[in-house]
Amino acid sequence: MTPIAPATTVAGAGDMGEPADVATARPRVRPLRWLAGAVLLVLAAQLAWFLVTNPRFEWPVAAEYLLDPNILAGLGMSLLLTVIAMTLGSGLGVLLAAGRLSGFKPVAWACGVYVAVFRGIPPLVQLIFWFNLGYLLPRISLGVPFGPTFASWPTNSVISSLTAAILGLTLHEAAYMAEIVRAGILAVDGGQRDAARAMGFTPGQSFVKVVLPQAMRVIIPPTGSQFISLLKGTSLVSVIAMADLLYSVQVIYNRTYQIVPLLIVACAWYLAVVTVLSLGQRRLERHFGKGQR
């Protein structure tokens, strides 16, 4: 029986198969990787040349409007809408997730129907629908159902562009956050709840001190991505004349006809804010994932 060569011996390393030093071994040449790298380098150079040499980008115009007060105000409105819709949507999403996990079937079914409807209808359609709510409901009333009315207001005076934007984005966001929170809670092993109960924790204490910290490891990454998607989704409110970043850009280029450089300004601000948010999301993920490292 032929003996097996030791691991430190490489066939062909020398004339007699001497032991090879792994530290001095050369990596294999992979021509396909070099070819792919060269192709990517050529494409990047071609793209950079196109961006620099094409005068139609009008980079001086883009630089001129980058810090325009109207555009900065639009950016502030986009951020404000994102924070408000995410805060309200997250709160409503937690309630919907709790309802879907409830043992009371009517509540679970109602929450399931809400999630299915508001996830299934595109947010642009929802925004237009809420903005035109006055067609279906001329007045909004406050009173006893099927009874006397205490107060009422014209719908068009209540549902402004801002109200319609917050309402549409919040209801849409709540449906997604409900599924994110529900998935995070279900990811925690049921034995954790039993152990908390055995230690004398109430159901509320076991949820806050045991279940929720572990669920946050699953909830945070998709929540951060959802926040970023919501920021980009605020550009849809421009169709209902809401003065967000995109609408502010559109107002200017409708007057100056400098469409491309002003769209570049909008892209630059969206990229800058999304990059900052992505860095914050990574830090949160590292914080809540310490126990898994």
Tab-separated table of C-alpha atoms in Angstrom:
chain	number	residue	atom	x	y	z
A	1	MET	CA	0.000	0.000	0.000
A	2	THR	CA	1.436	3.381	-1.032
A	3	PRO	CA	1.865	5.788	1.924
A	4	ILE	CA	0.053	9.139	1.785
A	5	ALA	CA	2.327	12.186	1.483
A	6	PRO	CA	2.287	14.550	4.490
A	7	ALA	CA	0.299	17.796	4.288
A	8	THR	CA	3.456	19.897	4.195
A	9	THR	CA	4.717	18.164	1.069
A	10	VAL	CA	3.555	19.479	-2.280
A	11	ALA	CA	3.998	17.264	-5.332
A	12	GLY	CA	6.163	18.940	-7.899
A	13	ALA	CA	7.550	21.479	-5.414
A	14	GLY	CA	11.047	20.271	-6.256
A	15	ASP	CA	12.790	17.480	-8.032
A	16	MET	CA	12.304	15.139	-5.063
A	17	GLY	CA	9.003	16.579	-3.693
A	18	GLU	CA	10.566	18.623	-0.894
A	19	PRO	CA	8.289	20.196	1.772
A	20	ALA	CA	6.845	23.530	0.590
A	21	ASP	CA	6.596	26.616	2.814
A	22	VAL	CA	3.001	27.903	2.684
A	23	ALA	CA	4.161	31.403	3.647
A	24	THR	CA	6.189	31.695	0.450
A	25	ALA	CA	3.618	30.059	-1.835
A	26	ARG	CA	2.455	32.217	-4.712
A	27	PRO	CA	-1.284	32.711	-5.377
A	28	ARG	CA	-2.628	31.216	-8.563
A	29	VAL	CA	-3.042	33.523	-11.504
A	30	ARG	CA	-6.730	33.930	-12.382
A	31	PRO	CA	-6.956	35.499	-15.847
A	32	LEU	CA	-10.758	35.836	-15.754
A	33	ARG	CA	-10.539	38.051	-12.675
A	34	TRP	CA	-7.933	40.240	-14.325
A	35	LEU	CA	-10.105	40.478	-17.421
A	36	ALA	CA	-13.211	41.409	-15.378
A	37	GLY	CA	-11.214	44.042	-13.480
A	38	ALA	CA	-9.899	45.542	-16.716
A	39	VAL	CA	-13.417	45.693	-18.202
A	40	LEU	CA	-14.778	47.421	-15.093
A	41	LEU	CA	-11.883	49.889	-15.136
A	42	VAL	CA	-12.548	50.763	-18.779
A	43	LEU	CA	-16.271	51.211	-18.130
A	44	ALA	CA	-15.584	53.433	-15.105
A	45	ALA	CA	-13.175	55.568	-17.128
A	46	GLN	CA	-15.695	55.869	-19.949
A	47	LEU	CA	-18.444	56.908	-17.505
A	48	ALA	CA	-16.170	59.496	-15.858
A	49	TRP	CA	-15.212	60.897	-19.266
A	50	PHE	CA	-18.887	61.135	-20.237
A	51	LEU	CA	-19.784	62.969	-17.028
A	52	VAL	CA	-16.893	65.421	-17.285
A	53	THR	CA	-16.895	66.215	-20.998
A	54	ASN	CA	-20.636	66.359	-21.737
A	55	PRO	CA	-21.595	70.062	-21.500
A	56	ARG	CA	-25.290	69.260	-21.213
A	57	PHE	CA	-24.891	68.247	-17.588
A	58	GLU	CA	-24.249	71.941	-16.826
A	59	TRP	CA	-22.287	71.285	-13.645
A	60	PRO	CA	-21.863	75.025	-12.839
A	61	VAL	CA	-25.659	75.397	-12.817
A	62	ALA	CA	-25.994	72.376	-10.525
A	63	ALA	CA	-23.411	73.846	-8.154
A	64	GLU	CA	-25.247	77.172	-8.199
A	65	TYR	CA	-28.561	75.650	-7.100
A	66	LEU	CA	-27.151	73.053	-4.686
A	67	LEU	CA	-27.615	75.350	-1.667
A	68	ASP	CA	-30.582	77.301	-2.991
A	69	PRO	CA	-32.918	78.252	-0.089
A	70	ASN	CA	-35.985	76.815	-1.849
A	71	ILE	CA	-34.263	73.494	-2.442
A	72	LEU	CA	-33.009	73.340	1.152
A	73	ALA	CA	-36.555	74.066	2.349
A	74	GLY	CA	-37.818	71.231	0.155
A	75	LEU	CA	-35.166	68.912	1.583
A	76	GLY	CA	-36.248	69.866	5.097
A	77	MET	CA	-39.869	69.089	4.225
A	78	SER	CA	-38.877	65.674	2.842
A	79	LEU	CA	-36.997	64.869	6.053
A	80	LEU	CA	-39.887	66.116	8.190
A	81	LEU	CA	-42.393	63.969	6.293
A	82	THR	CA	-40.094	60.965	6.660
A	83	VAL	CA	-39.710	61.373	10.425
A	84	ILE	CA	-43.430	61.995	11.033
A	85	ALA	CA	-44.630	59.141	8.813
A	86	MET	CA	-42.032	56.732	10.218
A	87	THR	CA	-42.852	57.596	13.829
A	88	LEU	CA	-46.612	57.322	13.391
A	89	GLY	CA	-46.312	54.320	11.091
A	90	SER	CA	-44.060	52.468	13.530
A	91	GLY	CA	-46.453	53.074	16.424
A	92	LEU	CA	-49.428	51.908	14.385
A	93	GLY	CA	-47.363	48.997	13.038
A	94	VAL	CA	-46.608	47.763	16.567
A	95	LEU	CA	-50.335	47.774	17.366
A	96	LEU	CA	-51.121	45.944	14.134
A	97	ALA	CA	-48.411	43.365	14.836
A	98	ALA	CA	-49.807	42.800	18.328
A	99	GLY	CA	-53.267	42.467	16.805
A	100	ARG	CA	-52.090	39.902	14.249
A	101	LEU	CA	-50.449	37.871	17.034
A	102	SER	CA	-53.544	38.145	19.231
A	103	GLY	CA	-55.540	35.057	20.062
A	104	PHE	CA	-58.766	37.007	19.473
A	105	LYS	CA	-59.556	36.026	15.887
A	106	PRO	CA	-61.680	39.047	14.838
A	107	VAL	CA	-58.855	41.441	15.783
A	108	ALA	CA	-56.256	39.240	14.067
A	109	TRP	CA	-58.375	39.070	10.890
A	110	ALA	CA	-59.024	42.827	10.870
A	111	CYS	CA	-55.308	43.585	11.241
A	112	GLY	CA	-54.499	41.052	8.529
A	113	VAL	CA	-56.955	42.697	6.134
A	114	TYR	CA	-55.452	46.129	6.853
A	115	VAL	CA	-51.936	44.881	6.109
A	116	ALA	CA	-53.042	43.169	2.899
A	117	VAL	CA	-54.913	46.245	1.613
A	118	PHE	CA	-52.343	48.921	2.401
A	119	ARG	CA	-49.420	46.808	1.221
A	120	GLY	CA	-51.232	45.924	-1.985
A	121	ILE	CA	-52.182	49.457	-3.092
A	122	PRO	CA	-49.258	51.549	-4.439
A	123	PRO	CA	-48.434	54.573	-2.257
A	124	LEU	CA	-48.903	56.983	-5.186
A	125	VAL	CA	-52.506	55.810	-5.601
A	126	GLN	CA	-53.083	56.200	-1.857
A	127	LEU	CA	-51.740	59.747	-1.861
A	128	ILE	CA	-53.998	60.798	-4.728
A	129	PHE	CA	-56.982	59.084	-3.092
A	130	TRP	CA	-56.545	60.844	0.274
A	131	PHE	CA	-55.943	64.176	-1.447
A	132	ASN	CA	-59.304	63.799	-3.220
A	133	LEU	CA	-61.191	62.500	-0.196
A	134	GLY	CA	-63.477	65.549	-0.315
A	135	TYR	CA	-65.178	64.107	-3.411
A	136	LEU	CA	-66.434	61.097	-1.409
A	137	LEU	CA	-66.842	62.819	1.941
A	138	PRO	CA	-67.660	66.545	1.616
A	139	ARG	CA	-67.637	67.076	5.395
A	140	ILE	CA	-65.816	65.361	8.264
A	141	SER	CA	-68.081	65.019	11.296
A	142	LEU	CA	-67.483	64.245	14.957
A	143	GLY	CA	-70.313	62.681	16.924
A	144	VAL	CA	-72.091	59.490	17.930
A	145	PRO	CA	-72.265	56.800	15.186
A	146	PHE	CA	-75.770	56.854	13.647
A	147	GLY	CA	-76.601	59.576	16.175
A	148	PRO	CA	-76.199	63.320	16.719
A	149	THR	CA	-73.232	65.234	15.303
A	150	PHE	CA	-71.261	67.479	17.645
A	151	ALA	CA	-69.039	69.241	15.079
A	152	SER	CA	-68.189	69.063	11.393
A	153	TRP	CA	-65.671	70.640	9.032
A	154	PRO	CA	-65.310	70.825	5.231
A	155	THR	CA	-63.059	67.979	4.136
A	156	ASN	CA	-61.030	70.128	1.766
A	157	SER	CA	-60.076	72.449	4.622
A	158	VAL	CA	-58.926	69.503	6.768
A	159	ILE	CA	-57.233	67.351	4.116
A	160	SER	CA	-54.561	69.686	2.806
A	161	SER	CA	-51.502	68.571	0.840
A	162	LEU	CA	-49.570	68.117	4.079
A	163	THR	CA	-52.367	66.170	5.767
A	164	ALA	CA	-52.871	63.925	2.741
A	165	ALA	CA	-49.114	63.280	2.519
A	166	ILE	CA	-48.806	62.357	6.197
A	167	LEU	CA	-51.962	60.239	6.110
A	168	GLY	CA	-51.026	58.336	2.972
A	169	LEU	CA	-47.387	57.707	3.912
A	170	THR	CA	-48.234	56.756	7.511
A	171	LEU	CA	-50.941	54.237	6.633
A	172	HIS	CA	-48.747	52.691	3.955
A	173	GLU	CA	-45.723	52.528	6.249
A	174	ALA	CA	-47.717	51.008	9.121
A	175	ALA	CA	-48.585	47.963	7.013
A	176	TYR	CA	-44.912	47.216	6.334
A	177	MET	CA	-43.794	47.935	9.883
A	178	ALA	CA	-46.472	45.577	11.211
A	179	GLU	CA	-44.902	42.686	9.301
A	180	ILE	CA	-41.379	43.692	10.323
A	181	VAL	CA	-42.293	43.847	14.020
A	182	ARG	CA	-44.300	40.619	13.825
A	183	ALA	CA	-41.367	38.799	12.218
A	184	GLY	CA	-39.005	40.100	14.903
A	185	ILE	CA	-41.264	38.928	17.737
A	186	LEU	CA	-41.788	35.508	16.168
A	187	ALA	CA	-38.015	35.113	15.777
A	188	VAL	CA	-37.609	35.019	19.596
A	189	ASP	CA	-37.858	31.499	20.951
A	190	GLY	CA	-40.968	30.839	22.998
A	191	GLY	CA	-38.854	29.424	25.809
A	192	GLN	CA	-37.614	32.935	26.543
A	193	ARG	CA	-41.135	33.989	27.511
A	194	ASP	CA	-41.574	30.887	29.663
A	195	ALA	CA	-38.295	31.571	31.444
A	196	ALA	CA	-39.314	35.164	32.106
A	197	ARG	CA	-42.646	34.032	33.518
A	198	ALA	CA	-40.841	31.511	35.738
A	199	MET	CA	-38.737	34.355	37.151
A	200	GLY	CA	-41.894	36.217	38.149
A	201	PHE	CA	-42.081	38.731	35.288
A	202	THR	CA	-45.482	39.952	34.227
A	203	PRO	CA	-46.413	39.581	30.524
A	204	GLY	CA	-45.608	43.251	29.961
A	205	GLN	CA	-42.248	43.008	31.735
A	206	SER	CA	-41.290	39.830	29.896
A	207	PHE	CA	-42.064	41.507	26.571
A	208	VAL	CA	-40.149	44.731	27.322
A	209	LYS	CA	-37.145	43.230	29.143
A	210	VAL	CA	-36.743	39.839	27.457
A	211	VAL	CA	-38.552	39.554	24.131
A	212	LEU	CA	-38.155	43.056	22.691
A	213	PRO	CA	-34.341	43.392	23.146
A	214	GLN	CA	-33.861	40.099	21.302
A	215	ALA	CA	-36.413	40.986	18.643
A	216	MET	CA	-34.675	44.298	17.944
A	217	ARG	CA	-31.773	42.399	16.389
A	218	VAL	CA	-34.205	41.206	13.716
A	219	ILE	CA	-36.310	44.381	13.547
A	220	ILE	CA	-33.552	47.007	13.176
A	221	PRO	CA	-32.060	46.064	9.757
A	222	PRO	CA	-35.345	46.034	7.793
A	223	THR	CA	-36.581	49.079	9.726
A	224	GLY	CA	-33.522	51.045	8.661
A	225	SER	CA	-34.053	49.995	5.061
A	226	GLN	CA	-37.713	50.933	5.342
A	227	PHE	CA	-36.809	54.373	6.678
A	228	ILE	CA	-34.514	54.948	3.708
A	229	SER	CA	-37.199	53.730	1.291
A	230	LEU	CA	-39.694	56.078	2.924
A	231	LEU	CA	-37.336	59.025	2.459
A	232	LYS	CA	-37.099	58.277	-1.244
A	233	GLY	CA	-40.839	57.632	-1.370
A	234	THR	CA	-41.571	61.161	-0.174
A	235	SER	CA	-40.782	62.271	-3.736
A	236	LEU	CA	-44.243	60.946	-4.637
A	237	VAL	CA	-45.939	63.770	-2.719
A	238	SER	CA	-44.901	66.158	-5.490
A	239	VAL	CA	-47.947	64.957	-7.460
A	240	ILE	CA	-50.243	66.542	-4.865
A	241	ALA	CA	-48.315	69.849	-4.929
A	242	MET	CA	-46.477	69.176	-1.672
A	243	ALA	CA	-43.331	71.313	-1.483
A	244	ASP	CA	-40.814	68.525	-0.949
A	245	LEU	CA	-37.345	68.312	-2.504
A	246	LEU	CA	-38.481	67.053	-5.904
A	247	TYR	CA	-41.357	69.546	-6.122
A	248	SER	CA	-38.992	72.427	-5.277
A	249	VAL	CA	-36.656	71.298	-8.047
A	250	GLN	CA	-39.553	71.019	-10.489
A	251	VAL	CA	-40.753	74.542	-9.703
A	252	ILE	CA	-37.318	75.937	-10.540
A	253	TYR	CA	-36.719	74.010	-13.763
A	254	ASN	CA	-40.241	74.766	-14.991
A	255	ARG	CA	-39.162	78.402	-14.839
A	256	THR	CA	-35.573	78.109	-16.103
A	257	TYR	CA	-35.879	74.993	-18.339
A	258	GLN	CA	-32.609	73.678	-16.846
A	259	ILE	CA	-34.017	70.234	-16.172
A	260	VAL	CA	-30.909	68.036	-16.067
A	261	PRO	CA	-28.724	70.110	-13.700
A	262	LEU	CA	-31.595	70.577	-11.260
A	263	LEU	CA	-32.379	66.870	-11.291
A	264	ILE	CA	-28.695	66.320	-10.535
A	265	VAL	CA	-29.131	68.584	-7.484
A	266	ALA	CA	-32.046	66.445	-6.275
A	267	CYS	CA	-30.059	63.239	-6.849
A	268	ALA	CA	-27.069	64.663	-4.975
A	269	TRP	CA	-29.136	65.525	-1.905
A	270	TYR	CA	-30.955	62.167	-1.899
A	271	LEU	CA	-27.627	60.325	-2.172
A	272	ALA	CA	-26.059	62.404	0.599
A	273	VAL	CA	-28.923	61.861	3.056
A	274	VAL	CA	-29.266	58.150	2.236
A	275	THR	CA	-25.524	57.661	2.759
A	276	VAL	CA	-25.688	59.266	6.211
A	277	LEU	CA	-28.737	57.172	7.127
A	278	SER	CA	-27.018	53.992	5.915
A	279	LEU	CA	-24.031	54.691	8.177
A	280	GLY	CA	-26.376	55.216	11.123
A	281	GLN	CA	-28.183	51.978	10.306
A	282	ARG	CA	-24.911	50.033	10.361
A	283	ARG	CA	-24.024	51.416	13.781
A	284	LEU	CA	-27.434	50.407	15.136
A	285	GLU	CA	-27.061	46.931	13.675
A	286	ARG	CA	-23.670	46.538	15.339
A	287	HIS	CA	-25.099	47.754	18.655
A	288	PHE	CA	-28.032	45.342	18.731
A	289	GLY	CA	-26.017	42.469	17.267
A	290	LYS	CA	-23.287	42.440	19.931
A	291	GLY	CA	-24.576	39.257	21.538
A	292	GLN	CA	-24.415	37.384	18.248
A	293	ARG	CA	-20.751	38.114	17.539
